[in-house]
PDB file of C-alpha atoms in Angstrom:
ATOM      1  CA  GLN C   1      44.620   9.571 -36.555  1.00 62.00           C
ATOM      2  CA  VAL C   2      42.616  11.831 -34.324  1.00 59.00           C
ATOM      3  CA  LYS C   3      41.634   9.787 -31.317  1.00 63.00           C
ATOM      4  CA  ALA C   4      37.897  10.322 -30.644  1.00 62.00           C
ATOM      5  CA  GLU C   5      36.828  11.989 -27.333  1.00 68.00           C
ATOM      6  CA  ALA C   6      34.832   9.533 -24.923  1.00 72.00           C
ATOM      7  CA  THR C   7      31.106  10.519 -24.794  1.00 75.00           C
ATOM      8  CA  PRO C   8      30.362  11.707 -21.082  1.00 77.00           C
ATOM      9  CA  PRO C   9      27.500   9.382 -19.691  1.00 80.00           C
ATOM     10  CA  VAL C  10      23.784  10.815 -19.980  1.00 80.00           C
ATOM     11  CA  ALA C  11      22.330  11.330 -16.689  1.00 77.00           C
ATOM     12  CA  PRO C  12      18.653   9.775 -16.676  1.00 74.00           C
ATOM     13  CA  PRO C  13      15.794  12.336 -16.697  1.00 82.00           C
ATOM     14  CA  ALA C  14      14.954  13.279 -13.109  1.00 91.00           C
ATOM     15  CA  PHE C  15      11.858  11.707 -11.999  1.00 94.00           C
ATOM     16  CA  ASN C  16       8.657  13.872 -12.233  1.00 96.00           C
ATOM     17  CA  LYS C  17       7.201  13.986  -8.882  1.00 97.00           C
ATOM     18  CA  ALA C  18       4.499  16.300 -10.166  1.00 96.00           C
ATOM     19  CA  GLN C  19       3.263  13.821 -13.022  1.00 96.00           C
ATOM     20  CA  LEU C  20       0.310  12.646 -10.875  1.00 98.00           C
ATOM     21  CA  SER C  21      -1.898  13.919  -8.142  1.00 98.00           C
ATOM     22  CA  THR C  22      -0.820  12.965  -4.602  1.00 98.00           C
ATOM     23  CA  ASP C  23      -4.317  14.896  -3.351  1.00 98.00           C
ATOM     24  CA  ALA C  24      -7.004  13.437  -5.939  1.00 98.00           C
ATOM     25  CA  PRO C  25      -8.367  10.232  -4.410  1.00 98.00           C
ATOM     26  CA  ALA C  26      -8.441   8.394  -7.772  1.00 97.00           C
ATOM     27  CA  SER C  27      -4.660   8.799  -8.262  1.00 98.00           C
ATOM     28  CA  PRO C  28      -2.605   5.957  -7.822  1.00 98.00           C
ATOM     29  CA  TRP C  29       0.031   8.454  -6.101  1.00 98.00           C
ATOM     30  CA  VAL C  30      -2.691   9.657  -3.600  1.00 98.00           C
ATOM     31  CA  VAL C  31      -1.132  10.101   0.037  1.00 98.00           C
ATOM     32  CA  ALA C  32      -3.712   9.138   2.631  1.00 98.00           C
ATOM     33  CA  ASN C  33      -2.948   9.588   6.093  1.00 98.00           C
ATOM     34  CA  LYS C  34      -3.644  10.903   9.376  1.00 97.00           C
ATOM     35  CA  ARG C  35      -3.198  14.740   8.476  1.00 97.00           C
ATOM     36  CA  ARG C  36      -4.524  13.849   4.591  1.00 98.00           C
ATOM     37  CA  PRO C  37      -8.152  12.757   4.750  1.00 98.00           C
ATOM     38  CA  LEU C  38      -9.503  11.946   1.389  1.00 98.00           C
ATOM     39  CA  ASN C  39     -11.465  14.457  -0.368  1.00 97.00           C
ATOM     40  CA  PRO C  40     -14.261  13.812  -0.462  1.00 97.00           C
ATOM     41  CA  LYS C  41     -14.153  11.511   2.662  1.00 96.00           C
ATOM     42  CA  THR C  42     -16.991   9.236   1.196  1.00 96.00           C
ATOM     43  CA  TYR C  43     -14.944   8.681  -1.948  1.00 98.00           C
ATOM     44  CA  VAL C  44     -16.153   5.512  -4.096  1.00 98.00           C
ATOM     45  CA  PRO C  45     -13.410   3.928  -6.387  1.00 98.00           C
ATOM     46  CA  THR C  46     -14.383   1.630  -9.006  1.00 98.00           C
ATOM     47  CA  VAL C  47     -13.408  -1.825  -7.909  1.00 98.00           C
ATOM     48  CA  ALA C  48     -13.253  -5.694  -8.950  1.00 98.00           C
ATOM     49  CA  ALA C  49     -12.475  -8.890  -7.766  1.00 98.00           C
ATOM     50  CA  PRO C  50      -8.996 -10.325  -9.053  1.00 98.00           C
ATOM     51  CA  ALA C  51      -8.693 -13.457 -10.163  1.00 98.00           C
ATOM     52  CA  MET C  52      -6.578 -14.905  -7.115  1.00 98.00           C
ATOM     53  CA  LYS C  53      -7.212 -16.803  -4.055  1.00 98.00           C
ATOM     54  CA  LEU C  54      -9.601 -14.602  -1.981  1.00 98.00           C
ATOM     55  CA  ARG C  55     -10.207 -15.069   1.841  1.00 98.00           C
ATOM     56  CA  LEU C  56     -14.049 -14.482   1.379  1.00 98.00           C
ATOM     57  CA  SER C  57     -16.492 -14.686  -1.385  1.00 98.00           C
ATOM     58  CA  ALA C  58     -15.675 -12.734  -4.576  1.00 98.00           C
ATOM     59  CA  SER C  59     -19.095 -10.972  -4.136  1.00 97.00           C
ATOM     60  CA  THR C  60     -17.835  -9.512  -0.708  1.00 98.00           C
ATOM     61  CA  PRO C  61     -16.618  -5.897  -1.270  1.00 97.00           C
ATOM     62  CA  GLU C  62     -13.737  -6.365   0.761  1.00 97.00           C
ATOM     63  CA  MET C  63     -12.557  -8.933  -1.655  1.00 98.00           C
ATOM     64  CA  HIS C  64     -12.461  -6.111  -4.487  1.00 98.00           C
ATOM     65  CA  VAL C  65      -9.460  -3.881  -5.428  1.00 98.00           C
ATOM     66  CA  SER C  66      -9.359  -0.990  -7.606  1.00 98.00           C
ATOM     67  CA  THR C  67      -9.470  -1.569 -11.296  1.00 98.00           C
ATOM     68  CA  GLN C  68      -6.179   0.351 -11.922  1.00 98.00           C
ATOM     69  CA  ALA C  69      -4.296  -2.001  -9.644  1.00 98.00           C
ATOM     70  CA  LEU C  70      -6.155  -5.380 -10.944  1.00 98.00           C
ATOM     71  CA  ALA C  71      -3.923  -6.417 -13.497  1.00 98.00           C
ATOM     72  CA  ASP C  72      -0.806  -6.052 -11.676  1.00 98.00           C
ATOM     73  CA  LEU C  73      -2.162  -7.442  -8.544  1.00 98.00           C
ATOM     74  CA  GLN C  74      -2.755 -10.498 -10.829  1.00 98.00           C
ATOM     75  CA  ARG C  75       0.715 -10.428 -12.504  1.00 98.00           C
ATOM     76  CA  LEU C  76       2.326 -10.221  -8.698  1.00 98.00           C
ATOM     77  CA  ASP C  77      -0.062 -13.390  -7.499  1.00 98.00           C
ATOM     78  CA  ALA C  78       1.184 -15.409 -10.912  1.00 98.00           C
ATOM     79  CA  ALA C  79       4.872 -14.608 -10.278  1.00 98.00           C
ATOM     80  CA  ALA C  80       4.736 -15.540  -6.610  1.00 98.00           C
ATOM     81  CA  LYS C  81       2.994 -18.762  -7.761  1.00 98.00           C
ATOM     82  CA  ALA C  82       6.075 -19.575 -10.087  1.00 98.00           C
ATOM     83  CA  ALA C  83       8.446 -18.715  -7.176  1.00 98.00           C
ATOM     84  CA  GLY C  84       6.658 -21.334  -5.126  1.00 98.00           C
ATOM     85  CA  HIS C  85       4.539 -19.300  -3.010  1.00 98.00           C
ATOM     86  CA  GLN C  86       0.744 -19.211  -2.654  1.00 98.00           C
ATOM     87  CA  LEU C  87      -0.892 -15.782  -1.705  1.00 98.00           C
ATOM     88  CA  MET C  88      -4.202 -14.676  -0.717  1.00 98.00           C
ATOM     89  CA  LEU C  89      -6.063 -11.586  -0.888  1.00 98.00           C
ATOM     90  CA  ALA C  90      -6.849 -11.026   3.104  1.00 98.00           C
ATOM     91  CA  SER C  91      -8.541  -7.693   2.554  1.00 98.00           C
ATOM     92  CA  GLY C  92      -9.084  -5.001  -0.326  1.00 98.00           C
ATOM     93  CA  TYR C  93     -11.359  -2.148  -0.634  1.00 98.00           C
ATOM     94  CA  ARG C  94     -13.279  -0.867   2.505  1.00 97.00           C
ATOM     95  CA  SER C  95     -15.762   1.894   2.151  1.00 97.00           C
ATOM     96  CA  TYR C  96     -16.167   4.571   4.377  1.00 97.00           C
ATOM     97  CA  ASN C  97     -18.978   2.934   6.221  1.00 97.00           C
ATOM     98  CA  THR C  98     -17.284  -0.398   6.327  1.00 96.00           C
ATOM     99  CA  GLN C  99     -14.070   1.454   7.938  1.00 96.00           C
ATOM    100  CA  VAL C 100     -16.438   3.222  10.478  1.00 96.00           C
ATOM    101  CA  ALA C 101     -17.315  -0.449  11.619  1.00 95.00           C
ATOM    102  CA  VAL C 102     -13.459  -1.614  11.509  1.00 94.00           C
ATOM    103  CA  TYR C 103     -12.148   1.333  13.585  1.00 96.00           C
ATOM    104  CA  GLY C 104     -15.082   1.261  15.874  1.00 96.00           C
ATOM    105  CA  ASN C 105     -14.134  -2.132  16.909  1.00 96.00           C
ATOM    106  CA  GLU C 106     -10.246  -1.475  17.089  1.00 96.00           C
ATOM    107  CA  VAL C 107     -11.243   1.387  19.543  1.00 97.00           C
ATOM    108  CA  ARG C 108     -13.255  -1.157  21.830  1.00 97.00           C
ATOM    109  CA  ALA C 109     -10.941  -3.787  21.543  1.00 97.00           C
ATOM    110  CA  TYR C 110      -7.655  -1.823  22.221  1.00 97.00           C
ATOM    111  CA  GLY C 111      -8.777   2.007  23.362  1.00 96.00           C
ATOM    112  CA  GLN C 112      -8.419   4.684  20.830  1.00 95.00           C
ATOM    113  CA  ALA C 113      -4.543   5.452  21.296  1.00 94.00           C
ATOM    114  CA  GLN C 114      -3.596   1.995  20.117  1.00 95.00           C
ATOM    115  CA  ALA C 115      -6.319   1.712  17.377  1.00 95.00           C
ATOM    116  CA  ASP C 116      -4.907   4.787  15.882  1.00 94.00           C
ATOM    117  CA  ARG C 117      -1.506   3.058  15.568  1.00 93.00           C
ATOM    118  CA  GLN C 118      -2.888   0.282  13.613  1.00 93.00           C
ATOM    119  CA  SER C 119      -6.520   1.445  12.123  1.00 94.00           C
ATOM    120  CA  ALA C 120      -7.410   4.424  10.139  1.00 96.00           C
ATOM    121  CA  ARG C 121     -10.203   6.699  11.154  1.00 96.00           C
ATOM    122  CA  PRO C 122     -13.064   6.840   8.410  1.00 96.00           C
ATOM    123  CA  GLY C 123     -12.166   9.041   5.693  1.00 97.00           C
ATOM    124  CA  HIS C 124      -8.232   8.652   6.011  1.00 97.00           C
ATOM    125  CA  SER C 125      -7.772   4.847   5.133  1.00 97.00           C
ATOM    126  CA  GLU C 126      -5.683   4.060   1.921  1.00 97.00           C
ATOM    127  CA  HIS C 127      -8.337   0.811   1.806  1.00 97.00           C
ATOM    128  CA  GLN C 128     -11.130   3.296   0.875  1.00 98.00           C
ATOM    129  CA  THR C 129      -8.953   3.936  -2.367  1.00 98.00           C
ATOM    130  CA  GLY C 130      -9.230   0.355  -3.515  1.00 98.00           C
ATOM    131  CA  LEU C 131      -5.451   0.847  -3.877  1.00 98.00           C
ATOM    132  CA  ALA C 132      -4.099  -0.667  -0.575  1.00 98.00           C
ATOM    133  CA  ILE C 133      -4.293  -4.574  -0.561  1.00 98.00           C
ATOM    134  CA  ASP C 134      -3.773  -6.803   2.724  1.00 98.00           C
ATOM    135  CA  LEU C 135      -1.832  -9.959   1.266  1.00 98.00           C
ATOM    136  CA  ALA C 136      -1.504 -13.439   3.269  1.00 98.00           C
ATOM    137  CA  PRO C 137      -0.384 -17.026   2.805  1.00 98.00           C
ATOM    138  CA  ALA C 138      -2.797 -18.676   1.299  1.00 97.00           C
ATOM    139  CA  SER C 139      -2.683 -21.087   4.485  1.00 97.00           C
ATOM    140  CA  GLY C 140      -3.722 -18.265   6.590  1.00 97.00           C
ATOM    141  CA  ALA C 141      -0.752 -18.344   8.766  1.00 97.00           C
ATOM    142  CA  CYS C 142       0.301 -15.018  10.325  1.00 97.00           C
ATOM    143  CA  MET C 143      -2.352 -13.497   8.485  1.00 98.00           C
ATOM    144  CA  ILE C 144      -2.413  -9.537   9.257  1.00 97.00           C
ATOM    145  CA  GLN C 145       0.322 -10.188  11.700  1.00 97.00           C
ATOM    146  CA  GLU C 146       4.143  -8.721  11.848  1.00 97.00           C
ATOM    147  CA  CYS C 147       5.375 -12.466  11.812  1.00 98.00           C
ATOM    148  CA  PHE C 148       4.425 -12.422   7.994  1.00 98.00           C
ATOM    149  CA  GLY C 149       7.505 -10.100   7.169  1.00 98.00           C
ATOM    150  CA  ASP C 150       9.349 -13.373   8.354  1.00 97.00           C
ATOM    151  CA  MET C 151       7.637 -15.928   6.447  1.00 98.00           C
ATOM    152  CA  PRO C 152       8.837 -16.880   2.996  1.00 98.00           C
ATOM    153  CA  GLU C 153       5.779 -15.147   1.207  1.00 98.00           C
ATOM    154  CA  GLY C 154       6.283 -12.066   3.265  1.00 98.00           C
ATOM    155  CA  GLN C 155      10.289 -12.112   2.034  1.00 98.00           C
ATOM    156  CA  TRP C 156       9.392 -12.652  -1.417  1.00 98.00           C
ATOM    157  CA  LEU C 157       6.611  -9.852  -1.218  1.00 98.00           C
ATOM    158  CA  ALA C 158       9.252  -7.141  -0.050  1.00 98.00           C
ATOM    159  CA  ALA C 159      11.674  -8.299  -2.510  1.00 98.00           C
ATOM    160  CA  ASN C 160       9.477  -8.314  -5.469  1.00 98.00           C
ATOM    161  CA  ALA C 161       6.637  -6.114  -5.181  1.00 98.00           C
ATOM    162  CA  HIS C 162       7.792  -3.152  -6.693  1.00 98.00           C
ATOM    163  CA  GLN C 163       8.412  -4.915 -10.144  1.00 98.00           C
ATOM    164  CA  TYR C 164       4.516  -4.974 -10.177  1.00 98.00           C
ATOM    165  CA  GLY C 165       3.640  -1.623  -9.003  1.00 98.00           C
ATOM    166  CA  PHE C 166       3.539  -2.391  -5.414  1.00 98.00           C
ATOM    167  CA  ILE C 167       5.432  -0.977  -2.145  1.00 98.00           C
ATOM    168  CA  ILE C 168       5.251  -2.015   1.399  1.00 98.00           C
ATOM    169  CA  ARG C 169       3.485   0.987   2.591  1.00 98.00           C
ATOM    170  CA  TYR C 170       4.142   0.993   6.604  1.00 98.00           C
ATOM    171  CA  PRO C 171       7.860  -0.316   6.404  1.00 97.00           C
ATOM    172  CA  GLN C 172       9.418  -1.067  10.002  1.00 97.00           C
ATOM    173  CA  GLY C 173      10.662   1.792  12.048  1.00 97.00           C
ATOM    174  CA  LYS C 174       8.715   4.471  10.332  1.00 98.00           C
ATOM    175  CA  GLU C 175       6.007   4.916  12.619  1.00 96.00           C
ATOM    176  CA  PRO C 176       6.638   8.521  13.387  1.00 97.00           C
ATOM    177  CA  VAL C 177       6.349   9.341   9.611  1.00 98.00           C
ATOM    178  CA  THR C 178       3.477   7.247   8.345  1.00 97.00           C
ATOM    179  CA  GLY C 179       1.607   7.183  11.554  1.00 96.00           C
ATOM    180  CA  TYR C 180       1.207   3.337  11.750  1.00 96.00           C
ATOM    181  CA  LEU C 181       3.131  -0.040  12.989  1.00 96.00           C
ATOM    182  CA  TYR C 182       5.043  -2.026  10.630  1.00 97.00           C
ATOM    183  CA  GLU C 183       2.638  -3.836   8.381  1.00 98.00           C
ATOM    184  CA  PRO C 184       4.475  -6.426   6.035  1.00 98.00           C
ATOM    185  CA  TRP C 185       1.245  -7.332   4.777  1.00 98.00           C
ATOM    186  CA  HIS C 186      -0.193  -4.096   3.623  1.00 98.00           C
ATOM    187  CA  VAL C 187       0.782  -3.589   0.318  1.00 98.00           C
ATOM    188  CA  ARG C 188      -0.033  -0.237  -1.791  1.00 98.00           C
ATOM    189  CA  TYR C 189      -0.322   0.108  -5.472  1.00 98.00           C
ATOM    190  CA  VAL C 190       1.737   3.067  -6.961  1.00 98.00           C
ATOM    191  CA  GLY C 191       2.396   1.807 -10.559  1.00 98.00           C
ATOM    192  CA  THR C 192       5.573   0.517 -11.678  1.00 98.00           C
ATOM    193  CA  ALA C 193       7.299   3.865 -12.296  1.00 97.00           C
ATOM    194  CA  LEU C 194       7.064   4.948  -8.767  1.00 98.00           C
ATOM    195  CA  ALA C 195       7.392   1.831  -7.180  1.00 98.00           C
ATOM    196  CA  ALA C 196      11.022   1.320  -9.051  1.00 97.00           C
ATOM    197  CA  GLU C 197      11.870   4.885  -8.059  1.00 97.00           C
ATOM    198  CA  LEU C 198      11.053   4.143  -4.331  1.00 98.00           C
ATOM    199  CA  ARG C 199      12.884   0.832  -4.581  1.00 97.00           C
ATOM    200  CA  ARG C 200      16.291   2.688  -6.183  1.00 96.00           C
ATOM    201  CA  LEU C 201      16.208   5.421  -3.404  1.00 97.00           C
ATOM    202  CA  GLY C 202      16.077   2.691  -0.653  1.00 97.00           C
ATOM    203  CA  ASN C 203      12.464   2.510   0.087  1.00 97.00           C
ATOM    204  CA  PRO C 204      11.470   5.883   1.410  1.00 98.00           C
ATOM    205  CA  THR C 205       7.936   6.277   2.504  1.00 98.00           C
ATOM    206  CA  MET C 206       5.457   8.235   0.264  1.00 98.00           C
ATOM    207  CA  GLU C 207       5.584  11.258   2.880  1.00 98.00           C
ATOM    208  CA  GLU C 208       9.199  11.317   2.648  1.00 98.00           C
ATOM    209  CA  PHE C 209       9.479  10.874  -1.271  1.00 98.00           C
ATOM    210  CA  PHE C 210       6.815  13.772  -2.161  1.00 98.00           C
ATOM    211  CA  GLY C 211       8.348  16.083   0.830  1.00 98.00           C
ATOM    212  CA  LEU C 212       4.814  16.070   2.762  1.00 98.00           C
ATOM    213  CA  PRO C 213       4.622  16.516   6.620  1.00 97.00           C
ATOM    214  CA  ALA C 214       5.219  13.263   9.055  1.00 98.00           C
ATOM    215  CA  ALA C 215       1.440  12.275  10.302  1.00 97.00           C
ATOM    216  CA  PRO C 216       2.215  10.384  13.253  1.00 96.00           C
ATOM    217  CA  ASN C 217      -1.168  11.653  14.720  1.00 95.00           C
ATOM    218  CA  TYR C 218      -4.480  13.514  13.734  1.00 95.00           C
TER     219      TYR C 218
END
């Protein structure tokens, strides 16, 4: 009797990094940073309010997110609830003109150098795509603060966001690459395929994964 040879394991197909655009503002893989403004700078996405706890009224534009991210954000929120965590949408879509005001306030409060470490100049903000979402505990504790990362809600988010197509866009220690301080509350919708691949690789930034130049400054 001839012994059948063991079939060698088949390597999974390589992840296709060219599948979606990193330049088109409507693409879930768009990379917007200090070196890569949105084109056009005044881009307006299609947005809607998610069915979850909102910091402001559902009619407020900032409580809207890209319709591409809507269903998965609601799935993430439901999963958090099932795990005993109550999340709230703190900030979603911000128009070009809203970002003019937000950035201006930051400059007045902290000076331009510090403002640039924590807020995007108009036309360079992920929030303008509707794909960037700031989450907070429903209690409002540690809202838009680094301490959110140490809270149960923040830890759950970091461990599970990828299952719903989200990544922590500005990880700890990556300011020289992303240009921004650590923001454990700022998740970015990239879709489940890319989120899973980034997770598998140990959470590189989008800049690192796509081989784009670091963007520490403008």
